[in-house]
Backbone as numpy.savetxt, mean C-alpha at the origin, in Angstrom:
# Nx Ny Nz CAx CAy CAz Cx Cy Cz
-4.29 -25.67 -16.11 -6.10 -24.88 -14.95 -5.41 -23.63 -14.89
-6.21 -22.95 -14.82 -6.05 -21.34 -14.38 -5.88 -21.13 -12.80
-5.80 -19.75 -12.30 -5.35 -19.61 -11.03 -6.90 -19.66 -10.26
-6.81 -19.58 -8.99 -7.96 -19.53 -8.12 -8.81 -18.19 -8.32
-9.95 -17.88 -8.82 -10.13 -16.34 -9.20 -10.70 -16.02 -7.85
-10.38 -17.04 -6.87 -11.26 -15.53 -5.86 -10.10 -15.10 -5.26
-8.98 -15.77 -5.50 -7.46 -14.96 -4.77 -7.21 -14.05 -5.68
-7.37 -14.05 -6.85 -6.64 -13.16 -7.77 -7.56 -12.80 -8.91
-9.25 -12.46 -8.36 -10.11 -11.83 -8.77 -10.25 -10.70 -9.93
-10.84 -10.38 -11.02 -11.12 -9.32 -12.03 -11.21 -8.35 -11.45
-10.49 -7.51 -11.71 -10.42 -5.79 -10.47 -10.10 -4.92 -11.79
-11.05 -4.78 -13.27 -11.54 -3.18 -14.02 -11.04 -2.51 -13.34
-10.02 -1.38 -13.87 -10.61 0.00 -13.42 -12.00 0.30 -13.07
-12.13 0.42 -14.60 -13.13 1.74 -14.93 -14.34 1.60 -14.05
-14.56 -0.33 -13.64 -15.75 -1.04 -13.08 -15.72 0.15 -11.62
-14.49 0.37 -11.47 -14.84 0.41 -9.88 -14.13 1.90 -9.48
-13.96 2.59 -10.33 -13.53 3.69 -10.38 -13.82 4.76 -9.63
-15.97 4.61 -9.32 -15.98 6.12 -8.11 -16.12 5.51 -6.39
-16.31 3.91 -6.55 -16.17 3.60 -5.72 -14.46 3.94 -5.18
-13.52 3.30 -5.65 -11.73 3.02 -5.42 -11.86 4.75 -4.92
-12.06 5.76 -6.02 -11.98 7.15 -5.31 -12.31 7.61 -4.43
-13.54 7.15 -3.84 -14.63 7.35 -2.43 -13.48 6.98 -1.29
-13.49 5.15 -1.76 -12.48 4.24 -0.37 -11.44 5.57 -0.47
-10.75 5.71 -0.93 -9.05 6.51 -1.09 -9.19 7.50 -0.45
-10.85 8.26 -0.41 -10.60 9.55 0.47 -10.55 9.19 2.25
-11.69 7.92 2.22 -11.91 7.19 3.57 -10.91 6.71 3.88
-9.91 5.93 3.10 -8.46 5.46 3.60 -7.37 6.88 4.36
-7.83 7.93 3.46 -6.66 8.65 3.77 -7.46 10.09 5.50
-8.43 9.89 5.50 -8.74 10.61 7.05 -8.25 9.33 7.90
-7.86 8.29 7.80 -8.01 7.27 8.24 -6.65 7.80 8.87
-5.94 7.11 7.85 -4.73 7.78 7.64 -4.33 8.36 8.45
-4.51 9.95 8.19 -3.94 10.71 9.30 -4.70 11.12 9.92
-5.47 10.35 10.79 -5.77 10.19 12.09 -4.36 9.55 13.06
-4.22 8.60 12.66 -3.21 7.14 12.81 -1.47 8.55 12.60
-1.86 9.00 11.49 -0.42 10.25 11.30 0.30 11.17 12.44
-1.34 11.35 13.11 -0.77 12.78 13.93 -0.71 12.46 15.00
-1.44 10.93 15.77 -1.16 10.71 16.53 -0.55 9.83 17.36
-0.38 9.38 15.75 1.85 8.41 16.24 3.32 8.96 16.21
4.15 8.45 16.84 5.24 8.69 16.48 5.70 8.60 15.55
6.69 9.68 14.63 7.46 9.45 13.54 8.60 8.61 13.30
8.40 7.66 12.29 9.29 6.09 12.38 9.77 6.48 10.90
11.07 6.30 11.15 11.81 6.35 9.32 11.04 5.94 8.56
11.31 7.12 7.39 9.89 6.74 6.21 8.97 6.46 6.46
8.12 7.49 7.28 6.62 7.98 7.19 6.56 6.09 7.90
7.37 4.93 8.44 6.48 3.80 8.97 5.20 3.88 9.95
5.32 4.92 10.48 3.96 5.04 11.26 2.64 5.29 10.57
2.34 5.94 9.31 1.29 6.38 8.70 0.66 5.06 8.08
1.42 4.26 7.89 0.67 3.00 6.58 -0.27 1.96 7.46
-1.62 1.72 6.27 -2.64 0.61 6.94 -1.68 -0.88 6.83
-2.84 -1.62 7.46 -2.36 -3.23 6.97 -3.09 -3.95 6.63
-2.99 -4.95 6.41 -3.94 -6.33 5.62 -4.11 -6.88 6.85
-5.71 -7.18 6.94 -5.84 -8.29 8.34 -6.96 -8.81 7.82
-7.21 -9.96 8.86 -8.25 -10.87 8.47 -10.35 -10.19 8.59
-9.71 -9.21 8.34 -10.93 -8.63 7.64 -11.14 -7.03 7.04
-10.04 -6.90 6.64 -9.70 -5.65 5.60 -8.73 -5.45 5.83
-8.53 -3.64 6.69 -7.74 -2.35 6.02 -7.53 -2.59 8.05
-6.25 -2.45 7.98 -6.55 -1.67 10.45 -4.91 -0.49 10.36
-5.43 -0.24 11.12 -3.88 0.97 11.61 -3.24 -0.03 12.56
-4.05 -0.48 13.20 -2.83 -0.95 13.88 -2.90 -0.36 15.53
-2.30 -0.27 16.82 -3.01 0.56 17.91 -2.43 2.04 17.97
-3.07 3.14 17.80 -2.72 4.31 17.85 -2.94 4.60 19.34
-1.79 5.61 20.11 -1.66 6.50 21.22 -2.32 7.15 21.52
-3.23 7.16 22.74 -4.32 8.38 22.81 -4.04 8.67 24.68
-3.31 9.68 25.23 -3.13 9.45 26.74 -2.65 7.61 26.68
-3.26 7.41 27.88 -3.01 6.14 28.50 -3.80 5.08 27.91
-4.37 5.73 26.88 -5.57 4.42 25.76 -4.72 4.30 24.29
-5.08 3.62 24.26 -4.68 3.18 22.70 -6.08 2.47 21.51
-6.46 3.00 20.80 -7.35 2.95 20.52 -6.79 2.03 18.29
-8.10 1.19 17.77 -7.35 1.25 16.74 -8.93 1.38 15.89
-8.65 1.43 14.27 -9.49 1.11 13.50 -9.12 0.38 12.70
-10.26 0.14 12.13 -10.56 -1.13 10.92 -11.52 -1.04 9.47
-11.24 -1.38 8.63 -12.00 -1.46 7.67 -12.49 -2.34 7.20
-13.88 -2.66 7.96 -14.25 -4.25 7.69 -14.94 -4.26 6.04
-13.96 -5.20 5.65 -14.60 -5.55 4.31 -15.48 -6.40 4.21
-15.97 -7.31 5.25 -16.49 -8.13 5.34 -18.12 -7.50 5.54
-18.16 -7.09 6.72 -19.80 -6.48 7.43 -20.06 -4.88 6.56
-18.95 -4.72 6.43 -18.92 -3.13 5.77 -19.48 -2.02 6.62
-18.47 -1.80 7.38 -17.89 -1.32 8.27 -16.67 -0.47 8.50
-16.77 0.82 9.04 -15.24 1.14 10.10 -15.38 0.64 11.40
-14.92 0.05 12.04 -15.06 -0.13 12.98 -14.18 0.63 14.46
-14.34 0.76 15.45 -13.62 1.50 16.22 -13.46 0.98 17.37
-12.20 0.70 17.97 -11.54 0.12 19.22 -10.87 0.57 20.45
-11.02 1.10 21.03 -10.07 1.43 22.78 -9.99 0.36 23.50
-8.62 0.33 23.80 -8.42 -0.18 25.02 -8.94 -0.39 26.34
-10.33 0.33 26.65 -11.30 0.61 27.53 -12.31 0.75 27.75
-12.51 -0.18 26.70 -13.84 -1.41 26.07 -15.24 -0.83 25.54
-14.37 0.56 24.63 -14.94 1.02 23.85 -15.21 0.81 22.49
-16.37 0.66 21.88 -16.19 -0.06 20.41 -18.12 0.51 19.65
-17.25 1.01 18.54 -18.19 1.97 17.62 -17.68 1.59 16.31
-19.12 1.74 15.41 -19.01 1.27 13.84 -19.26 2.70 13.07
-19.10 2.73 12.34 -20.05 3.57 11.01 -19.84 2.73 9.89
-20.92 2.18 9.04 -21.52 1.74 8.28 -20.59 2.25 6.98
-20.42 1.70 6.22 -19.37 2.02 4.65 -20.44 1.72 3.53
-20.87 2.81 2.77 -21.95 2.79 2.07 -21.83 3.83 1.30
-22.79 4.36 0.49 -22.79 5.15 -0.55 -22.78 6.69 -0.03
-22.08 7.53 0.22 -21.85 8.34 1.21 -21.08 9.14 0.81
-21.16 10.33 1.31 -20.16 11.42 0.82 -18.91 11.39 1.31
-17.33 12.16 1.54 -16.28 12.18 2.30 -16.67 12.74 3.03
-17.52 13.99 2.67 -17.80 14.73 4.06 -18.61 13.96 4.98
-19.53 13.51 4.40 -20.35 12.68 5.09 -19.51 11.71 5.93
-18.64 11.45 5.76 -18.16 10.15 6.49 -17.22 10.91 7.35
-16.81 12.44 7.16 -15.44 13.33 7.32 -15.95 13.11 9.01
-17.58 14.29 9.03 -18.06 14.51 10.42 -19.05 13.11 11.24
-18.92 12.25 10.33 -19.32 10.94 11.39 -18.63 10.57 11.99
-17.19 10.35 11.53 -15.65 9.45 12.04 -15.38 10.29 13.60
-15.24 11.81 12.97 -14.81 12.41 14.12 -15.51 12.64 15.22
-16.97 12.48 14.96 -18.15 12.54 16.15 -18.19 11.50 16.63
-17.72 10.09 15.95 -17.24 9.42 17.07 -16.19 9.47 17.62
-15.32 9.72 16.97 -14.50 9.49 18.12 -14.53 10.38 19.39
-14.95 11.49 18.84 -15.18 12.34 19.75 -16.09 11.95 21.57
-16.94 11.00 21.02 -18.19 10.23 21.66 -17.31 9.16 22.14
-16.12 8.72 22.12 -14.89 7.85 22.77 -14.25 8.01 23.25
-14.04 9.88 23.45 -12.73 10.34 24.55 -11.96 10.96 23.27
-12.15 10.75 22.25 -11.03 11.00 21.43 -10.92 12.17 20.65
-9.98 13.68 20.60 -9.97 14.68 20.17 -8.83 14.90 19.25
-8.85 14.77 18.01 -8.07 14.73 17.10 -8.29 16.20 15.84
-7.50 16.45 15.46 -7.56 17.30 14.19 -6.30 16.83 13.27
-7.24 16.67 11.98 -5.87 16.62 10.68 -5.80 17.50 9.62
-5.21 17.21 8.82 -4.67 18.30 7.50 -5.37 17.66 6.80
-6.84 18.91 6.44 -8.21 17.87 5.57 -8.05 17.87 4.38
-6.52 18.75 3.82 -6.58 18.20 2.41 -5.74 16.90 2.19
-6.44 15.99 0.78 -6.06 15.12 0.52 -4.52 15.29 0.12
-3.87 13.57 0.26 -2.17 14.02 -0.66 -2.56 12.67 -1.92
-1.45 13.36 -3.02 -1.19 12.63 -3.63 -2.58 12.08 -4.33
-3.46 13.20 -5.00 -4.46 12.63 -5.61 -4.98 14.09 -6.13
-5.11 14.09 -7.18 -5.41 15.00 -8.90 -6.40 16.27 -7.83
-6.22 17.27 -7.83 -7.80 18.21 -8.07 -8.41 17.92 -6.69
-7.22 18.21 -5.66 -8.04 17.88 -4.25 -9.13 18.53 -3.56
-9.89 17.82 -3.33 -11.16 18.90 -2.46 -10.42 18.01 -0.81
-11.34 19.48 0.38 -10.95 18.84 1.59 -12.17 17.82 1.87
-11.51 17.57 2.74 -11.99 16.12 3.34 -13.83 16.81 3.49
-13.83 18.26 4.27 -15.49 18.26 4.62 -16.12 19.19 3.78
-15.47 19.32 2.45 -15.95 19.34 1.86 -15.96 19.31 0.00
-15.94 17.51 0.59 -16.69 16.58 -0.60 -17.28 16.24 -0.81
-18.39 16.59 -1.55 -19.61 16.22 -2.25 -19.36 15.17 -2.94
-18.49 15.25 -3.93 -18.49 14.62 -4.86 -18.26 13.48 -4.94
-17.50 12.80 -4.17 -16.56 11.53 -4.09 -18.29 10.76 -3.28
-19.20 9.62 -3.51 -19.90 9.67 -2.77 -20.58 8.48 -3.53
-19.58 7.15 -3.46 -19.87 6.20 -4.58 -18.88 4.64 -3.24
-20.29 3.83 -3.27 -19.31 2.52 -2.80 -20.00 1.37 -3.09
-19.29 0.45 -3.68 -19.91 -0.84 -4.07 -19.20 -2.06 -3.50
-20.05 -2.63 -2.49 -19.46 -3.46 -1.37 -18.54 -4.38 -2.32
-19.10 -5.06 -3.26 -18.78 -6.05 -4.35 -16.89 -5.61 -4.43
-16.51 -4.39 -5.34 -15.97 -4.66 -5.60 -14.42 -4.10 -4.11
-15.07 -3.01 -3.61 -14.52 -2.86 -2.32 -14.05 -4.41 -1.53
-14.24 -5.50 -1.71 -14.29 -6.90 -1.04 -13.29 -7.47 -1.54
-13.10 -6.98 -3.21 -12.61 -8.18 -4.48 -10.95 -6.97 -4.53
-11.52 -5.58 -3.79 -9.97 -5.79 -3.83 -9.20 -5.64 -2.73
-10.07 -6.06 -1.33 -8.97 -6.20 0.03 -8.48 -7.85 -0.47
-9.77 -8.69 -0.41 -8.95 -10.35 -0.59 -8.07 -10.47 -2.03
-8.27 -9.25 -3.28 -7.22 -9.45 -3.21 -5.64 -8.40 -2.74
-5.56 -8.29 -3.04 -4.62 -7.33 -1.17 -3.90 -8.90 -0.43
-5.18 -9.56 0.07 -4.42 -10.58 0.67 -3.76 -11.96 0.17
-3.78 -11.57 -1.02 -3.17 -12.16 -2.06 -1.10 -11.63 -2.03
-1.97 -10.07 -2.51 -0.53 -9.62 -3.03 0.40 -9.73 -2.19
-0.09 -9.41 -0.39 0.08 -9.70 0.92 0.94 -11.07 1.47
0.65 -11.48 0.68 1.28 -12.49 1.23 2.49 -12.82 0.36
2.21 -12.99 -1.35 3.45 -12.73 -2.12 4.11 -11.89 -1.54
4.85 -10.50 -0.53 5.21 -9.89 -0.63 6.02 -10.07 1.04
5.26 -10.95 1.72 5.73 -11.22 2.79 7.34 -12.60 2.28
6.25 -13.06 0.90 7.87 -13.92 1.00 8.86 -13.69 0.56
8.51 -12.87 -0.69 9.41 -12.12 -1.16 10.38 -10.89 0.02
9.70 -10.59 0.95 10.64 -10.55 2.04 11.74 -10.86 2.72
11.34 -12.48 3.09 12.38 -13.19 3.74 13.48 -13.02 3.16
13.99 -13.64 2.17 14.92 -13.19 1.13 16.08 -12.32 1.83
15.34 -11.11 2.53 16.34 -10.02 2.72 16.50 -9.92 4.24
18.49 -9.93 4.66 18.08 -9.77 5.68 19.04 -8.39 5.76
18.81 -8.05 5.38 19.41 -6.04 4.82 18.33 -5.45 5.47
17.71 -4.19 6.12 16.73 -3.27 6.43 15.99 -3.50 5.50
14.98 -3.50 5.75 13.51 -3.97 5.16 12.25 -3.99 5.40
11.11 -2.86 5.22 10.46 -2.02 5.64 9.23 -3.17 5.82
8.10 -3.12 6.76 7.08 -4.19 7.08 6.14 -4.10 4.98
5.87 -5.20 5.32 4.43 -4.88 3.78 3.25 -4.09 4.23
3.15 -2.76 3.68 2.12 -2.03 4.07 1.08 -1.50 3.43
0.10 -0.81 3.10 -0.59 0.13 2.67 -0.12 1.79 3.08
-0.16 1.63 1.44 0.16 3.53 1.86 -1.27 3.98 1.38
-1.90 5.10 2.16 -2.67 5.08 1.78 -3.14 6.62 0.99
-1.74 7.43 1.36 -1.34 8.66 0.24 -1.82 8.11 -1.31
-1.07 6.89 -1.97 -0.94 6.32 -3.20 -1.51 5.42 -4.04
-2.11 4.85 -2.68 -3.39 3.65 -1.94 -2.80 2.61 -3.19
-1.27 2.06 -2.41 -0.60 0.95 -2.67 -0.11 -0.15 -1.92
0.10 -1.16 -1.25 0.46 -1.74 -1.03 2.33 -1.95 -1.76
2.96 -2.00 -0.04 4.55 -2.23 -1.18 5.31 -2.33 0.13
6.70 -2.98 -0.97 7.97 -3.52 0.51 9.09 -2.57 0.05
10.04 -2.57 0.90 10.79 -1.80 0.49 12.74 -2.15 1.53
13.27 -2.47 0.32 14.47 -3.31 0.89 15.67 -2.06 0.61
16.09 -2.04 1.75 17.20 0.01 1.76 18.73 -1.33 1.90
20.13 -0.30 0.48 21.50 -0.54 0.87 21.97 -0.53 1.75
21.93 0.26 2.77 22.47 0.83 4.00 23.06 2.20 3.88
22.65 2.43 2.81 23.96 3.65 2.07 22.90 5.11 1.98
23.70 6.35 2.38 22.47 7.10 2.19 22.66 7.62 1.00
21.25 8.58 0.56 21.02 9.07 -0.62 21.27 10.15 -0.77
20.86 10.76 -2.20 20.79 12.13 -2.33 20.29 12.90 -1.48
19.70 14.56 -0.93 19.04 14.77 -0.46 17.83 15.21 -1.58
16.58 14.94 -0.82 15.10 15.57 -1.72 14.32 16.75 -1.60
13.77 17.30 -2.57 13.41 18.33 -2.33 12.96 19.45 -1.33
11.63 17.82 -1.10 11.11 18.39 0.06 10.72 17.14 1.14
9.81 17.90 2.74 10.08 17.01 3.72 9.43 16.01 3.21
8.82 15.38 2.70 8.19 13.72 2.62 8.97 13.30 1.79
9.38 13.78 1.02 10.73 12.63 -0.13 12.10 12.74 0.49
12.13 13.69 1.29 12.87 13.58 1.99 13.55 12.49 3.10
11.99 12.30 3.63 12.15 11.38 4.92 11.82 10.24 3.86
10.96 10.27 3.07 10.87 8.94 2.81 12.43 8.03 1.52
12.93 8.51 1.44 14.25 8.31 0.46 15.59 9.08 0.79
15.37 9.01 1.93 16.44 9.13 2.88 17.92 8.29 2.12
17.68 6.83 2.71 18.87 5.73 1.72 18.22 5.68 0.56
19.31 4.67 -0.25 19.07 4.25 -1.31 18.35 2.97 -1.73
17.30 2.75 -1.34 16.15 1.83 -1.24 15.82 1.34 -3.21
14.81 -0.01 -2.94 14.43 -0.50 -3.76 12.90 -0.89 -3.65
12.14 -0.81 -4.66 10.72 -0.20 -3.67 10.04 -1.35 -4.28
8.90 -2.23 -3.78 8.29 -2.93 -5.17 6.16 -3.20 -4.41
5.69 -3.06 -5.00 4.19 -3.41 -4.76 3.38 -3.03 -5.57
1.69 -2.79 -5.38 0.67 -3.54 -6.04 -0.18 -1.66 -6.12
-0.60 -1.49 -7.20 -1.81 -0.62 -6.70 -2.91 -1.02 -7.49
-4.26 0.03 -7.71 -4.99 -0.07 -8.67 -5.04 0.42 -10.25
-4.18 1.20 -9.72 -3.98 2.06 -11.41 -4.20 3.19 -11.06
-3.82 3.62 -12.13 -4.11 5.32 -12.78 -3.43 6.16 -13.35
-3.43 7.04 -14.00 -3.06 8.27 -14.95 -2.78 7.17 -16.06
-1.54 7.03 -16.49 -1.08 6.00 -17.91 -1.23 4.72 -17.59
-1.44 4.07 -16.25 -1.49 2.79 -16.35 -3.01 2.18 -16.36
-3.39 1.91 -16.63 -5.52 1.59 -17.05 -5.79 1.05 -16.19
-4.90 -0.01 -15.66 -5.64 -1.09 -14.84 -4.82 -1.49 -13.96
-4.92 -2.42 -12.72 -3.75 -2.76 -11.80 -2.88 -3.04 -12.15
-2.08 -3.19 -11.01 -0.57 -3.05 -11.72 0.82 -3.61 -10.72
1.35 -4.27 -10.80 2.68 -4.68 -9.95 3.72 -3.57 -9.95
4.57 -2.54 -9.52 5.26 -1.69 -9.71 6.91 -2.79 -9.08
7.99 -1.79 -9.52 9.18 -1.65 -8.68 10.12 -0.76 -9.75
11.20 0.35 -8.30 11.59 1.03 -8.72 13.28 1.37 -8.34
13.66 1.35 -8.40 15.11 1.92 -7.56 15.24 3.49 -7.66
15.45 3.47 -6.09 15.73 5.30 -5.67 17.06 5.57 -5.12
18.04 6.08 -5.64 18.32 6.97 -6.63 18.50 5.71 -8.05
17.55 6.30 -9.40 17.68 5.26 -10.07 19.38 4.64 -10.95
19.37 4.23 -10.62 21.47 3.63 -11.13 20.66 3.90 -12.96
22.14 4.06 -13.70 21.93 4.64 -15.35 21.97 3.03 -15.13
20.87 2.12 -16.48 20.79 1.33 -17.10 20.49 0.84 -17.27
19.31 1.35 -15.91 18.00 0.26 -14.98 17.35 0.11 -16.49
17.04 1.24 -17.28 15.23 0.99 -18.54 15.96 -0.10 -18.93
17.09 -0.61 -19.50 17.30 -1.35 -20.42 17.64 -2.91 -20.08
17.78 -2.65 -18.44 17.82 -4.50 -17.77 17.26 -4.97 -18.06
17.75 -6.26 -18.49 16.58 -7.57 -18.39 16.16 -7.82 -16.97
14.69 -7.77 -17.21 13.68 -8.28 -16.38 12.40 -9.58 -16.58
11.72 -9.87 -15.64 10.94 -11.27 -16.13 10.43 -11.24 -15.23
8.69 -11.36 -16.06 8.27 -12.65 -16.49 8.51 -11.54 -17.97
8.25 -11.68 -18.71 8.23 -11.60 -20.63 7.17 -10.58 -20.45
5.95 -10.69 -20.16 5.16 -9.24 -20.39 5.68 -7.72 -18.90
6.33 -7.92 -18.66 7.06 -6.99 -17.67 7.95 -5.84 -18.59
7.78 -4.62 -18.03 8.74 -3.89 -19.08 8.80 -2.61 -18.07
9.64 -1.94 -18.66 10.11 -0.13 -18.02 8.97 0.63 -18.39
8.25 1.25 -17.97 7.69 2.27 -18.17 8.19 3.74 -18.11
8.75 4.60 -19.06 9.29 5.50 -18.72 8.27 6.72 -18.62
6.92 6.53 -18.40 6.29 7.91 -18.01 5.92 7.49 -16.30
5.92 6.40 -15.46 6.02 6.13 -14.42 8.12 6.45 -13.92
8.34 6.31 -14.44 9.94 5.53 -13.95 9.91 4.25 -13.41
8.85 3.40 -14.19 9.09 2.08 -13.30 8.67 1.20 -14.04
9.07 -0.03 -13.44 9.66 -1.25 -13.80 7.48 -1.57 -13.86
6.53 -2.77 -14.62 5.83 -2.67 -14.60 5.75 -3.64 -15.18
4.47 -4.62 -14.14 3.58 -5.87 -14.66 2.46 -5.57 -14.70
1.50 -5.55 -16.00 -0.16 -5.45 -15.51 -0.48 -6.54 -15.16
-1.39 -6.41 -13.47 -2.11 -7.62 -13.29 -2.69 -8.86 -14.53
-3.60 -8.49 -15.37 -3.97 -8.42 -16.07 -3.43 -9.72 -17.05
-2.20 -9.16 -17.16 -1.32 -9.93 -18.08 -0.51 -11.62 -17.47
-1.30 -11.52 -16.06 -0.98 -12.85 -15.01 -1.76 -13.02 -14.52
-3.23 -12.59 -14.14 -4.12 -13.53 -13.11 -4.35 -14.38 -13.72
-4.55 -14.89 -15.01 -5.48 -16.67 -15.26 -4.24 -17.19 -14.95
-2.94 -16.94 -15.21 -1.58 -17.92 -15.00 -2.12 -18.87 -14.22
-1.48 -20.12 -14.34 -1.31 -20.84 -13.64 -0.85 -20.62 -12.07
-0.36 -20.24 -11.75 0.85 -19.65 -11.43 0.95 -18.34 -10.76
0.04 -17.04 -10.82 0.00 -16.20 -10.32 0.87 -15.30 -10.23
1.13 -16.16 -8.29 2.40 -16.06 -7.73 3.32 -16.11 -8.45
3.67 -17.23 -9.05 5.69 -17.43 -9.58 5.61 -15.92 -10.32
4.76 -15.57 -11.51 5.20 -14.55 -12.09 5.39 -12.81 -11.05
4.77 -12.83 -9.88 5.10 -12.21 -9.41 6.59 -11.76 -8.49
6.70 -12.93 -8.54 7.93 -13.17 -7.52 9.01 -13.19 -8.64
8.68 -13.60 -9.76 9.96 -13.69 -10.95 10.28 -12.02 -11.78
8.83 -11.26 -11.06 8.69 -9.94 -11.25 9.67 -8.94 -9.82
9.42 -9.55 -8.69 9.65 -8.85 -7.62 11.59 -9.09 -7.91
11.72 -10.61 -8.06 13.00 -10.51 -7.79 14.03 -9.55 -9.18
13.66 -10.52 -10.32 14.60 -9.47 -11.55 14.08 -8.45 -11.12
13.30 -7.40 -10.83 13.86 -5.86 -11.02 14.52 -5.91 -9.53
14.47 -6.46 -8.20 15.40 -6.25 -7.61 17.17 -6.70 -8.23
17.19 -7.67 -8.36 18.53 -7.91 -8.63 19.10 -6.85 -10.19
18.51 -6.48 -10.67 18.37 -4.88 -12.00 19.12 -3.79 -10.95
18.19 -3.55 -10.32 18.63 -2.44 -9.30 19.89 -2.90 -8.20
20.00 -4.34 -7.83 20.95 -4.51 -7.14 22.14 -3.61 -7.56
22.40 -4.91 -8.38 23.60 -4.83 -9.59 23.71 -3.42 -10.34
23.03 -3.04 -10.43 23.49 -1.44 -11.87 23.85 -0.76 -10.38
23.20 -0.62 -9.30 23.62 0.22 -8.09 24.90 0.00 -6.89
25.23 -1.81 -7.52 26.43 -2.23 -6.65 26.11 -2.19 -5.00
25.19 -3.12 -4.85 25.18 -3.20 -3.35 25.55 -4.38 -3.19
25.72 -4.72 -1.38 26.73 -5.59 -1.12 25.95 -6.80 -1.18
25.10 -7.23 -2.40 24.20 -7.90 -2.15 24.61 -9.35 -1.62
25.35 -10.25 -1.39 26.08 -10.54 -0.52 25.72 -11.40 0.66
25.97 -9.32 1.38 25.56 -9.30 2.95 24.34 -9.21 3.28
23.37 -8.80 2.00 22.21 -8.10 2.48 20.98 -9.57 2.56
21.45 -10.52 1.86 20.79 -11.70 1.30 20.93 -12.79 2.03
19.32 -13.44 2.79 19.91 -15.00 2.89 20.27 -15.45 2.44
20.90 -16.47 2.62 21.67 -17.48 1.09 20.89 -18.55 0.84
20.72 -18.98 -0.33 19.35 -20.09 -0.59 18.71 -21.29 -0.10
20.48 -21.92 0.94 20.33 -22.91 1.45 19.95 -22.59 3.02
19.52 -21.73 3.61 18.70 -21.68 4.52 17.40 -21.94 5.09
17.18 -22.39 6.24 15.66 -22.60 6.47 14.42 -22.32 6.29
14.59 -20.44 6.74 13.50 -19.76 6.00 13.43 -19.61 4.12
14.32 -19.71 3.40 14.10 -19.89 2.42 13.40 -21.69 1.55
13.46 -22.85 2.48 12.73 -24.51 2.26 11.48 -24.71 2.08
11.19 -25.26 1.55 9.78 -25.80 1.69 8.97 -24.84 0.50
C-alpha cells in the first residue's frame, strides 16, 4: 500500500520554483518584522515561523502594551494580522510583486498602529533584491503553496516525534524563513569553536546536530531531508546511515535523503525517522556525546505506543 498522497504530496521543484522564490521573499519580510520586534533568544530562536492549522504563523509579537500575530493562511490564501486589542486585517496571497506585497504589508501594519522598520535586503538568497525594489518575483500558485504547507504538516509531526527522544537541550521544531526550511536541533551541552560572523556565531555557539526538510535548491534538485553535525567530527562522511537511499553530499556537507525516494513508500514516516535517528547516532557517537545523559530511555512512557 502506498503512502497517503494528501499527507505526502508530489512537490517537483521546477513546477513551483517561481512561487517558491516569491513566497520565500514574503516569509522573509514577515520574519524580519518578528525578528526586529522580539527579544533575542539563543541561536536566533526568536525569528522562525511555526506550522499551524491553516499555514505558517509568527506566534505573538510584542508591540508596546499589545501583541500581534501574523499568519500565512494557505486555505483562504491570505496573510492575516491580528492584534490583542481586537484589530484584524488581511492581505490577499495572489500573484503580485515582492515590492507590492512589502508596501501593502507595511501600510496595513501602520493602519493597525504598528510602526516597524526592517532591513530590506533578503538573507540567504542568491543575487538578493531589496524588498521594496523587487519586481522580479511575483508568482503565486495557490495549489503549490497549499501543497507545500500540507507537506510541512507531515514533516512537522515526524520531527516533533523525533524530538521526544531527547531530554538534553533541544530547539523547538520551527521554520526558518532565511533558508526556507523546517528543522529541529539537538545540543551536546558543550561549547563549539567560535564562528567568523555574528549570525553563525550565535547559531552555532554550542555543539549541535540539526535535521530538517527543505524544498531543494542549488545542487539538490528537489525536496529533501537533511542532517548535519556542527562541528563535523572526523569520519562522519563514511559513517553508515539508514535508509539505503540516504547519503552524504560533500557539496553541502550534509547527509541527504531525497523526498521523492521515499514519498511513495508504505510508511514515509518510518524512512524519515530512520534517517533522523541514524544520522543523529552518527554525529553523537563520533563526537562522543554523553548519550546516556541526553536521551530518553526506550522504556519510558513518552516513547511507548
